[in-house]
Amino acid sequence: MSNSSPYILILYYSHAGSTRNLAKIIARGVEQAGVEQTGTKQMRVLEARLRTVPRVSTVTEASESDIPDKGDLYCTKEDLKGCSGLILGSPTRFGNMAAPMKYFIDGTAGEWLSGDLIGKPAGVFTSTSSLHGGQESTLLSMMLPLLHHGMLIAGVPYSEEGLHTTKSGGTPYGPSHVAIKSAAQEPSTLTETEHSIALNFGQRIAKLAQQLLLET
């Protein structure tokens, strides 16, 4: 892991904005993890680095300019290689991650060969427009390439009170959001439970990364 400016990479694709809203709350959780004293060592404050991926065309090629017109920057291989932890997010597409995210992940063979992500903590999150829209299968599908990269997958433990009470998003596999479409087509607001689960999840991944950084 990098010895300078450690960060958690929050890499997402968002079509209508709901997944991005979830990513921003997770990022807030990462940065709220703060500094803790462990023995004679002090855990480092971690930056939350938000990055996205470009859309792809019908022939499955990147179809956007190198710099997006608005929102977060596109993820580079350097962003991926240098992270101290990775949180991956995508809306559901027929129970799987969206094509732009799959396209990006499929292009990380070099990082796999180099072992750049081995031993780093990781987690996943998603949003759907219906309550039973394939959230859990999407989250599981996003875990698979992370396992191939040798990452340490963390979910949401049942000590998280929201898992016992949620009537919207929130799973043991990772934070989620049920995006109710509005007449104005604006991204829907996270429920209080979805917000809490996402915030605490960001803190959890950050603290795992902090503990691993102490050992390096």
PDB file of C-alpha atoms in Angstrom:
ATOM      1  CA  MET A   1       0.000   0.000   0.000  1.00  0.00           C
ATOM      2  CA  SER A   2       1.032   3.572  -0.616  1.00  0.00           C
ATOM      3  CA  ASN A   3       2.956   5.249   2.206  1.00  0.00           C
ATOM      4  CA  SER A   4       1.728   8.768   1.345  1.00  0.00           C
ATOM      5  CA  SER A   5      -1.696  10.391   1.056  1.00  0.00           C
ATOM      6  CA  PRO A   6      -3.706   7.189   1.559  1.00  0.00           C
ATOM      7  CA  TYR A   7      -7.224   7.178   0.151  1.00  0.00           C
ATOM      8  CA  ILE A   8     -10.257   4.992  -0.328  1.00  0.00           C
ATOM      9  CA  LEU A   9     -11.341   4.883  -3.959  1.00  0.00           C
ATOM     10  CA  ILE A  10     -15.121   5.068  -4.336  1.00  0.00           C
ATOM     11  CA  LEU A  11     -15.638   4.013  -7.930  1.00  0.00           C
ATOM     12  CA  TYR A  12     -19.178   4.128  -9.284  1.00  0.00           C
ATOM     13  CA  TYR A  13     -21.338   4.398 -12.368  1.00  0.00           C
ATOM     14  CA  SER A  14     -24.573   6.352 -12.105  1.00  0.00           C
ATOM     15  CA  HIS A  15     -27.090   6.902 -14.897  1.00  0.00           C
ATOM     16  CA  ALA A  16     -29.744   9.023 -13.178  1.00  0.00           C
ATOM     17  CA  GLY A  17     -27.883  10.166 -10.068  1.00  0.00           C
ATOM     18  CA  SER A  18     -29.160   7.816  -7.364  1.00  0.00           C
ATOM     19  CA  THR A  19     -26.012   5.688  -7.211  1.00  0.00           C
ATOM     20  CA  ARG A  20     -23.918   8.857  -7.080  1.00  0.00           C
ATOM     21  CA  ASN A  21     -25.968  10.114  -4.128  1.00  0.00           C
ATOM     22  CA  LEU A  22     -25.217   6.863  -2.316  1.00  0.00           C
ATOM     23  CA  ALA A  23     -21.517   7.185  -3.199  1.00  0.00           C
ATOM     24  CA  LYS A  24     -21.365  10.669  -1.666  1.00  0.00           C
ATOM     25  CA  ILE A  25     -22.768   9.453   1.662  1.00  0.00           C
ATOM     26  CA  ILE A  26     -20.299   6.554   1.729  1.00  0.00           C
ATOM     27  CA  ALA A  27     -17.493   9.044   1.011  1.00  0.00           C
ATOM     28  CA  ARG A  28     -18.629  11.145   3.960  1.00  0.00           C
ATOM     29  CA  GLY A  29     -18.411   8.047   6.144  1.00  0.00           C
ATOM     30  CA  VAL A  30     -14.872   7.329   4.951  1.00  0.00           C
ATOM     31  CA  GLU A  31     -13.720  10.797   5.928  1.00  0.00           C
ATOM     32  CA  GLN A  32     -15.545  10.669   9.258  1.00  0.00           C
ATOM     33  CA  ALA A  33     -13.453   7.672  10.291  1.00  0.00           C
ATOM     34  CA  GLY A  34     -10.891  10.241  11.417  1.00  0.00           C
ATOM     35  CA  VAL A  35      -7.791   9.538  13.446  1.00  0.00           C
ATOM     36  CA  GLU A  36      -7.496   7.004  16.239  1.00  0.00           C
ATOM     37  CA  GLN A  37      -4.629   6.129  18.531  1.00  0.00           C
ATOM     38  CA  THR A  38      -3.718   2.431  18.614  1.00  0.00           C
ATOM     39  CA  GLY A  39      -0.941   1.657  21.044  1.00  0.00           C
ATOM     40  CA  THR A  40       2.003   3.838  20.070  1.00  0.00           C
ATOM     41  CA  LYS A  41       0.790   4.265  16.483  1.00  0.00           C
ATOM     42  CA  GLN A  42      -1.714   6.737  15.109  1.00  0.00           C
ATOM     43  CA  MET A  43      -4.101   5.672  12.346  1.00  0.00           C
ATOM     44  CA  ARG A  44      -3.962   7.876   9.272  1.00  0.00           C
ATOM     45  CA  VAL A  45      -6.826  10.035   8.069  1.00  0.00           C
ATOM     46  CA  LEU A  46      -8.030   8.676   4.736  1.00  0.00           C
ATOM     47  CA  GLU A  47      -9.268  10.725   1.825  1.00  0.00           C
ATOM     48  CA  ALA A  48     -12.421   9.588   0.034  1.00  0.00           C
ATOM     49  CA  ARG A  49     -11.627   9.758  -3.679  1.00  0.00           C
ATOM     50  CA  LEU A  50     -14.812   9.732  -5.783  1.00  0.00           C
ATOM     51  CA  ARG A  51     -14.380   8.541  -9.352  1.00  0.00           C
ATOM     52  CA  THR A  52     -16.751   7.377 -12.079  1.00  0.00           C
ATOM     53  CA  VAL A  53     -16.504   5.595 -15.435  1.00  0.00           C
ATOM     54  CA  PRO A  54     -17.666   6.712 -18.907  1.00  0.00           C
ATOM     55  CA  ARG A  55     -20.686   5.313 -20.672  1.00  0.00           C
ATOM     56  CA  VAL A  56     -20.114   2.735 -23.392  1.00  0.00           C
ATOM     57  CA  SER A  57     -21.524   2.579 -26.895  1.00  0.00           C
ATOM     58  CA  THR A  58     -23.675  -0.159 -28.399  1.00  0.00           C
ATOM     59  CA  VAL A  59     -20.479  -1.872 -29.595  1.00  0.00           C
ATOM     60  CA  THR A  60     -19.141  -1.829 -26.012  1.00  0.00           C
ATOM     61  CA  GLU A  61     -16.497   0.829 -26.389  1.00  0.00           C
ATOM     62  CA  ALA A  62     -15.954   3.895 -24.228  1.00  0.00           C
ATOM     63  CA  SER A  63     -17.993   6.682 -25.768  1.00  0.00           C
ATOM     64  CA  GLU A  64     -17.144   9.774 -23.727  1.00  0.00           C
ATOM     65  CA  SER A  65     -14.375  12.376 -23.762  1.00  0.00           C
ATOM     66  CA  ASP A  66     -11.454  11.953 -21.357  1.00  0.00           C
ATOM     67  CA  ILE A  67     -12.862  14.567 -18.958  1.00  0.00           C
ATOM     68  CA  PRO A  68     -16.592  14.564 -18.093  1.00  0.00           C
ATOM     69  CA  ASP A  69     -18.622  17.744 -18.584  1.00  0.00           C
ATOM     70  CA  LYS A  70     -19.764  17.640 -14.946  1.00  0.00           C
ATOM     71  CA  GLY A  71     -19.527  15.523 -11.813  1.00  0.00           C
ATOM     72  CA  ASP A  72     -16.602  13.404 -10.687  1.00  0.00           C
ATOM     73  CA  LEU A  73     -13.550  12.597 -12.795  1.00  0.00           C
ATOM     74  CA  TYR A  74     -13.183   9.317 -14.646  1.00  0.00           C
ATOM     75  CA  CYS A  75     -11.128   6.729 -12.827  1.00  0.00           C
ATOM     76  CA  THR A  76      -7.594   6.108 -14.035  1.00  0.00           C
ATOM     77  CA  LYS A  77      -5.482   3.026 -13.570  1.00  0.00           C
ATOM     78  CA  GLU A  78      -3.291   5.123 -11.258  1.00  0.00           C
ATOM     79  CA  ASP A  79      -6.324   5.852  -9.050  1.00  0.00           C
ATOM     80  CA  LEU A  80      -6.990   2.126  -8.836  1.00  0.00           C
ATOM     81  CA  LYS A  81      -3.407   1.055  -8.254  1.00  0.00           C
ATOM     82  CA  GLY A  82      -2.709   3.595  -5.520  1.00  0.00           C
ATOM     83  CA  CYS A  83      -5.827   3.142  -3.393  1.00  0.00           C
ATOM     84  CA  SER A  84      -5.750   1.781   0.152  1.00  0.00           C
ATOM     85  CA  GLY A  85      -9.243   0.357  -0.294  1.00  0.00           C
ATOM     86  CA  LEU A  86     -11.927   0.177  -2.969  1.00  0.00           C
ATOM     87  CA  ILE A  87     -15.702   0.643  -2.779  1.00  0.00           C
ATOM     88  CA  LEU A  88     -17.465  -0.248  -6.015  1.00  0.00           C
ATOM     89  CA  GLY A  89     -20.969   0.954  -6.924  1.00  0.00           C
ATOM     90  CA  SER A  90     -23.353   0.430  -9.829  1.00  0.00           C
ATOM     91  CA  PRO A  91     -27.061   0.499 -10.564  1.00  0.00           C
ATOM     92  CA  THR A  92     -28.655  -2.835 -11.389  1.00  0.00           C
ATOM     93  CA  ARG A  93     -28.976  -4.022 -14.956  1.00  0.00           C
ATOM     94  CA  PHE A  94     -30.994  -7.248 -15.013  1.00  0.00           C
ATOM     95  CA  GLY A  95     -29.502  -8.345 -11.705  1.00  0.00           C
ATOM     96  CA  ASN A  96     -25.943  -7.472 -12.674  1.00  0.00           C
ATOM     97  CA  MET A  97     -23.629  -4.474 -12.689  1.00  0.00           C
ATOM     98  CA  ALA A  98     -24.092  -1.943 -15.492  1.00  0.00           C
ATOM     99  CA  ALA A  99     -22.076  -2.338 -18.712  1.00  0.00           C
ATOM    100  CA  PRO A 100     -19.842   0.746 -18.174  1.00  0.00           C
ATOM    101  CA  MET A 101     -18.614  -0.613 -14.837  1.00  0.00           C
ATOM    102  CA  LYS A 102     -18.135  -4.114 -16.261  1.00  0.00           C
ATOM    103  CA  TYR A 103     -16.212  -2.616 -19.193  1.00  0.00           C
ATOM    104  CA  PHE A 104     -13.854  -0.822 -16.805  1.00  0.00           C
ATOM    105  CA  ILE A 105     -13.339  -3.849 -14.565  1.00  0.00           C
ATOM    106  CA  ASP A 106     -12.685  -6.079 -17.579  1.00  0.00           C
ATOM    107  CA  GLY A 107      -9.786  -3.780 -18.445  1.00  0.00           C
ATOM    108  CA  THR A 108      -7.923  -4.322 -15.164  1.00  0.00           C
ATOM    109  CA  ALA A 109      -5.991  -7.439 -16.178  1.00  0.00           C
ATOM    110  CA  GLY A 110      -2.715  -5.538 -15.799  1.00  0.00           C
ATOM    111  CA  GLU A 111      -3.492  -4.681 -12.188  1.00  0.00           C
ATOM    112  CA  TRP A 112      -4.490  -8.296 -11.587  1.00  0.00           C
ATOM    113  CA  LEU A 113      -1.181  -9.541 -13.008  1.00  0.00           C
ATOM    114  CA  SER A 114       0.746  -7.055 -10.873  1.00  0.00           C
ATOM    115  CA  GLY A 115      -1.251  -7.885  -7.736  1.00  0.00           C
ATOM    116  CA  ASP A 116      -1.878  -4.189  -7.097  1.00  0.00           C
ATOM    117  CA  LEU A 117      -5.090  -4.770  -5.125  1.00  0.00           C
ATOM    118  CA  ILE A 118      -4.134  -7.881  -3.162  1.00  0.00           C
ATOM    119  CA  GLY A 119      -4.856  -7.609   0.548  1.00  0.00           C
ATOM    120  CA  LYS A 120      -6.755  -4.309   0.356  1.00  0.00           C
ATOM    121  CA  PRO A 121     -10.280  -3.986   1.817  1.00  0.00           C
ATOM    122  CA  ALA A 122     -13.219  -3.638  -0.563  1.00  0.00           C
ATOM    123  CA  GLY A 123     -16.987  -3.323  -0.552  1.00  0.00           C
ATOM    124  CA  VAL A 124     -19.869  -2.794  -2.965  1.00  0.00           C
ATOM    125  CA  PHE A 125     -23.115  -0.803  -3.200  1.00  0.00           C
ATOM    126  CA  THR A 126     -26.049  -0.440  -5.605  1.00  0.00           C
ATOM    127  CA  SER A 127     -29.407   1.190  -6.313  1.00  0.00           C
ATOM    128  CA  THR A 128     -32.505  -0.038  -8.115  1.00  0.00           C
ATOM    129  CA  SER A 129     -35.816   1.516  -9.139  1.00  0.00           C
ATOM    130  CA  SER A 130     -37.853  -1.271  -7.533  1.00  0.00           C
ATOM    131  CA  LEU A 131     -37.765  -2.991  -4.153  1.00  0.00           C
ATOM    132  CA  HIS A 132     -36.957  -6.439  -5.560  1.00  0.00           C
ATOM    133  CA  GLY A 133     -34.959  -5.248  -8.539  1.00  0.00           C
ATOM    134  CA  GLY A 134     -31.925  -7.508  -8.189  1.00  0.00           C
ATOM    135  CA  GLN A 135     -29.955  -5.605  -5.568  1.00  0.00           C
ATOM    136  CA  GLU A 136     -28.373  -8.601  -3.893  1.00  0.00           C
ATOM    137  CA  SER A 137     -27.405 -10.399  -7.109  1.00  0.00           C
ATOM    138  CA  THR A 138     -25.856  -7.167  -8.388  1.00  0.00           C
ATOM    139  CA  LEU A 139     -23.828  -6.760  -5.210  1.00  0.00           C
ATOM    140  CA  LEU A 140     -22.641 -10.354  -5.392  1.00  0.00           C
ATOM    141  CA  SER A 141     -21.701  -9.966  -9.059  1.00  0.00           C
ATOM    142  CA  MET A 142     -19.530  -6.955  -8.206  1.00  0.00           C
ATOM    143  CA  MET A 143     -17.735  -8.928  -5.513  1.00  0.00           C
ATOM    144  CA  LEU A 144     -16.502 -11.590  -7.932  1.00  0.00           C
ATOM    145  CA  PRO A 145     -13.815  -9.558  -9.764  1.00  0.00           C
ATOM    146  CA  LEU A 146     -12.698  -8.083  -6.433  1.00  0.00           C
ATOM    147  CA  LEU A 147     -12.142 -11.595  -5.100  1.00  0.00           C
ATOM    148  CA  HIS A 148     -10.129 -12.423  -8.232  1.00  0.00           C
ATOM    149  CA  HIS A 149      -7.996  -9.366  -7.458  1.00  0.00           C
ATOM    150  CA  GLY A 150      -7.295 -10.797  -3.986  1.00  0.00           C
ATOM    151  CA  MET A 151      -9.162  -8.091  -2.116  1.00  0.00           C
ATOM    152  CA  LEU A 152     -10.653  -8.501   1.369  1.00  0.00           C
ATOM    153  CA  ILE A 153     -14.428  -8.166   0.990  1.00  0.00           C
ATOM    154  CA  ALA A 154     -16.398  -6.501   3.786  1.00  0.00           C
ATOM    155  CA  GLY A 155     -20.184  -6.341   3.974  1.00  0.00           C
ATOM    156  CA  VAL A 156     -22.646  -4.821   6.434  1.00  0.00           C
ATOM    157  CA  PRO A 157     -22.739  -6.730   9.762  1.00  0.00           C
ATOM    158  CA  TYR A 158     -26.012  -7.337  11.563  1.00  0.00           C
ATOM    159  CA  SER A 159     -24.771  -5.154  14.380  1.00  0.00           C
ATOM    160  CA  GLU A 160     -25.957  -2.437  11.988  1.00  0.00           C
ATOM    161  CA  GLU A 161     -29.407  -1.727  13.406  1.00  0.00           C
ATOM    162  CA  GLY A 162     -30.773  -0.582  10.064  1.00  0.00           C
ATOM    163  CA  LEU A 163     -30.573  -4.084   8.616  1.00  0.00           C
ATOM    164  CA  HIS A 164     -33.219  -5.197  11.115  1.00  0.00           C
ATOM    165  CA  THR A 165     -35.650  -2.376  10.389  1.00  0.00           C
ATOM    166  CA  THR A 166     -35.187  -1.294   6.763  1.00  0.00           C
ATOM    167  CA  LYS A 167     -38.227  -1.191   4.503  1.00  0.00           C
ATOM    168  CA  SER A 168     -36.238   0.120   1.546  1.00  0.00           C
ATOM    169  CA  GLY A 169     -32.546  -0.463   0.749  1.00  0.00           C
ATOM    170  CA  GLY A 170     -29.823  -2.022   2.868  1.00  0.00           C
ATOM    171  CA  THR A 171     -28.375  -5.543   2.662  1.00  0.00           C
ATOM    172  CA  PRO A 172     -25.675  -7.568   4.436  1.00  0.00           C
ATOM    173  CA  TYR A 173     -23.754  -7.575   1.126  1.00  0.00           C
ATOM    174  CA  GLY A 174     -23.490  -3.794   1.005  1.00  0.00           C
ATOM    175  CA  PRO A 175     -25.465  -0.532   1.139  1.00  0.00           C
ATOM    176  CA  SER A 176     -28.303  -0.083  -1.343  1.00  0.00           C
ATOM    177  CA  HIS A 177     -31.029   2.386  -2.271  1.00  0.00           C
ATOM    178  CA  VAL A 178     -34.505   1.949  -3.721  1.00  0.00           C
ATOM    179  CA  ALA A 179     -34.721   4.869  -6.132  1.00  0.00           C
ATOM    180  CA  ILE A 180     -38.322   6.040  -6.449  1.00  0.00           C
ATOM    181  CA  LYS A 181     -38.655   8.056  -9.654  1.00  0.00           C
ATOM    182  CA  SER A 182     -40.142  11.530  -9.350  1.00  0.00           C
ATOM    183  CA  ALA A 183     -42.211  13.397 -11.926  1.00  0.00           C
ATOM    184  CA  ALA A 184     -39.228  15.701 -12.472  1.00  0.00           C
ATOM    185  CA  GLN A 185     -36.909  12.687 -12.866  1.00  0.00           C
ATOM    186  CA  GLU A 186     -34.711  13.943 -10.029  1.00  0.00           C
ATOM    187  CA  PRO A 187     -32.701  11.366  -8.026  1.00  0.00           C
ATOM    188  CA  SER A 188     -34.723  10.294  -5.007  1.00  0.00           C
ATOM    189  CA  THR A 189     -33.553  11.073  -1.486  1.00  0.00           C
ATOM    190  CA  LEU A 190     -32.065   8.267   0.594  1.00  0.00           C
ATOM    191  CA  THR A 191     -34.197   7.122   3.489  1.00  0.00           C
ATOM    192  CA  GLU A 192     -32.850   7.651   6.985  1.00  0.00           C
ATOM    193  CA  THR A 193     -31.987   3.946   7.210  1.00  0.00           C
ATOM    194  CA  GLU A 194     -30.258   3.838   3.814  1.00  0.00           C
ATOM    195  CA  HIS A 195     -28.271   6.933   4.768  1.00  0.00           C
ATOM    196  CA  SER A 196     -27.165   5.454   8.099  1.00  0.00           C
ATOM    197  CA  ILE A 197     -26.104   2.136   6.563  1.00  0.00           C
ATOM    198  CA  ALA A 198     -24.106   3.887   3.823  1.00  0.00           C
ATOM    199  CA  LEU A 199     -22.416   6.284   6.246  1.00  0.00           C
ATOM    200  CA  ASN A 200     -21.401   3.525   8.648  1.00  0.00           C
ATOM    201  CA  PHE A 201     -20.231   1.342   5.756  1.00  0.00           C
ATOM    202  CA  GLY A 202     -17.829   4.056   4.607  1.00  0.00           C
ATOM    203  CA  GLN A 203     -16.466   4.297   8.134  1.00  0.00           C
ATOM    204  CA  ARG A 204     -16.064   0.519   8.324  1.00  0.00           C
ATOM    205  CA  ILE A 205     -14.047   0.220   5.122  1.00  0.00           C
ATOM    206  CA  ALA A 206     -11.892   3.190   6.145  1.00  0.00           C
ATOM    207  CA  LYS A 207     -11.144   1.703   9.565  1.00  0.00           C
ATOM    208  CA  LEU A 208     -10.217  -1.630   8.011  1.00  0.00           C
ATOM    209  CA  ALA A 209      -7.823   0.172   5.684  1.00  0.00           C
ATOM    210  CA  GLN A 210      -6.392   2.153   8.601  1.00  0.00           C
ATOM    211  CA  GLN A 211      -5.685  -1.039  10.521  1.00  0.00           C
ATOM    212  CA  LEU A 212      -3.985  -2.608   7.520  1.00  0.00           C
ATOM    213  CA  LEU A 213      -1.884   0.516   6.952  1.00  0.00           C
ATOM    214  CA  LEU A 214      -0.606   0.228  10.542  1.00  0.00           C
ATOM    215  CA  GLU A 215       0.912  -3.113   9.617  1.00  0.00           C
ATOM    216  CA  THR A 216       2.853  -1.780   6.641  1.00  0.00           C
TER     217      THR A 216
END
